[in-house]
Each structure stands twice: as C-alpha cells, then as structure tokens.
XYZ file of C-alpha atoms in Angstrom:
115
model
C 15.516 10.973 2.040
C 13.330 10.662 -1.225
C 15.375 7.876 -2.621
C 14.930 6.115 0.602
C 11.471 6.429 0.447
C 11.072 5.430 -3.213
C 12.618 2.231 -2.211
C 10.815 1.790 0.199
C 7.595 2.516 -2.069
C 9.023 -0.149 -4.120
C 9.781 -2.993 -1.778
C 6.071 -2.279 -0.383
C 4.615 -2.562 -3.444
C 6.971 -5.952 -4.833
C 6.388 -7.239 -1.404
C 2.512 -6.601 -1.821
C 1.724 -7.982 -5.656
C 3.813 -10.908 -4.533
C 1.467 -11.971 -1.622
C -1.640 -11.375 -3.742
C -0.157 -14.159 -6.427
C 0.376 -16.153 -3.572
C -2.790 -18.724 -3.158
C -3.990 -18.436 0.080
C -6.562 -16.030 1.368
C -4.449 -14.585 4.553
C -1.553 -13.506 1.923
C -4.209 -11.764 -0.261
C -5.080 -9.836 2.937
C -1.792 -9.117 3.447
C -0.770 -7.873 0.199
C -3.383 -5.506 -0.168
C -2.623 -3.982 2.917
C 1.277 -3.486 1.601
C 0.078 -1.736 -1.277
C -1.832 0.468 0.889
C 0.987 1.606 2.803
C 2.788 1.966 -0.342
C 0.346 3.788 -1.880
C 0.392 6.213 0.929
C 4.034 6.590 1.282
C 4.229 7.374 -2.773
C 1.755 10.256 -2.149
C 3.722 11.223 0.951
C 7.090 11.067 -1.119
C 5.135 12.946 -4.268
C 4.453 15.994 -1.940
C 7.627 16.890 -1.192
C 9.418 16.062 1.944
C 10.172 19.792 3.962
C 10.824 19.399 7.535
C 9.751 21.944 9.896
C 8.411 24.128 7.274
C 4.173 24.945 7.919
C 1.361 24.066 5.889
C -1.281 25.805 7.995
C -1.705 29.540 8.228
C -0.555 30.805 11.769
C -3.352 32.152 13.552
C -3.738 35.670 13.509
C -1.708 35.732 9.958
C -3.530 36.389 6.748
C -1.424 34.175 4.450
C 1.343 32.200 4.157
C 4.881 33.936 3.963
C 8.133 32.335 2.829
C 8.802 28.684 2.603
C 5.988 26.113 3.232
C 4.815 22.442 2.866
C 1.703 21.280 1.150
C -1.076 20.427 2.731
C -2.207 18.690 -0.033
C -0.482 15.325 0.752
C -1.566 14.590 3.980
C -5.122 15.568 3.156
C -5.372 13.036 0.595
C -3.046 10.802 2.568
C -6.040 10.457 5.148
C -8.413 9.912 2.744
C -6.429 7.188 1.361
C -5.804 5.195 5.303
C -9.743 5.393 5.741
C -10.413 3.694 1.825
C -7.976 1.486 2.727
C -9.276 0.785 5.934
C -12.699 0.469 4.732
C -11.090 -2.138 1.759
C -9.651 -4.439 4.389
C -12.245 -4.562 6.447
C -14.333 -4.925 3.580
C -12.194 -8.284 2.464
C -11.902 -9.604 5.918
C -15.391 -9.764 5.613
C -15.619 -11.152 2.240
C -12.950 -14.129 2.754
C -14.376 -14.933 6.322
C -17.625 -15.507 4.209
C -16.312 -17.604 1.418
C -14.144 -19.680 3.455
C -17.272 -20.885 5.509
C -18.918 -21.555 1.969
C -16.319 -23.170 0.670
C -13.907 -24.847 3.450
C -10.872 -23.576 2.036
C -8.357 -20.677 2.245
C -6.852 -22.280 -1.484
C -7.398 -20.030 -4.238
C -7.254 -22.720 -7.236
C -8.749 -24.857 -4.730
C -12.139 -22.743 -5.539
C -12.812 -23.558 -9.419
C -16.452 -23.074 -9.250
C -18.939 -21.609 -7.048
C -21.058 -24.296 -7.586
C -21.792 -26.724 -4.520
C-alpha cells in the first residue's frame, strides 16, 4: 500500500510542477492544487499506514495499550487542507485581479506591469 501511495505522491506532484510551467493562469491554479494533495498524501504515507488500529484513547481508559496509529498525521494533515485552502482561494483571488488589469490569462504575455 505505501508504494502505491508514493506513486501516487509522485504522479501528483510531476502532474502539479508541470501545470505551473505551463503559461496560462487556470493551469497555475491547477497545479498548485496537485501539489497540495500531494503534499497531504506524503504526510499521510510518512505516518504510517495501520488499519483499524486507534489513535485516540478509549474513553474511560487511561492510556493507550498495544498497537496504535499516530495521531500525528492527520492532525497536521488538517492543518495542511485549510493552508491549502486558504492558498487557492488566496490565488483565485489574485489571478481574477490581474487578469482584469491586464486582459490576459498568458504568463509571458505579462512582461511588465506597466500600462
């Protein structure tokens, strides 16, 4: 399962640097939003994959006993959906602006800033 994963963390991230080289302003969106999910599946994959093993304490148990997942990985695996969340929407944003500015979604199309 963890080699399918790290290809999969691969092709995401191939997949995602190639749209960002790409020109136009939708790919850039794109690609960042590959990396993302690659990002998060390479911190999923890092934790360790254990299925049906608990990584919260029962309730009415003091502590964890025997085998058990991290709860590391999903933790930070949040974090990172919300940054990238916030990222995206934050380029949206950004490209929505320029392109009214500017007129084009053509990255070498935009040499200057100056009108």
């Amino acid at each position: 399962m963890e080699l399918l994963l790290a290809i999969a963390v691969g092709f995401l991230y191939a997949t995602g640097i190639y749209m960002i080289l790409r020109r136009s302003f939708v790919k850039l969106i794109i690609g960042l939003a590959l990396i993302s999910h690659g990002a998060n599946l390479l911190i999923f994959a890092a934790g360790g994959l254990r299925r049906g093993k608990p990584s919260l304490i029962p309730e009415g148990e003091e502590q964890l006993v025997g085998d058990f997942s991290d709860p590391l990985p999903p933790a930070l695996i949040l974090t990172a959906v919300v940054i990238s969340f916030a990222i995206l929407a934050f380029t949206i944003v950004l490209v929505k602006r320029t392109y009214q500015e500017v007129g084009t979604d053509d990255l070498d199309a935009m040499r200057t800033t100056d009108r």
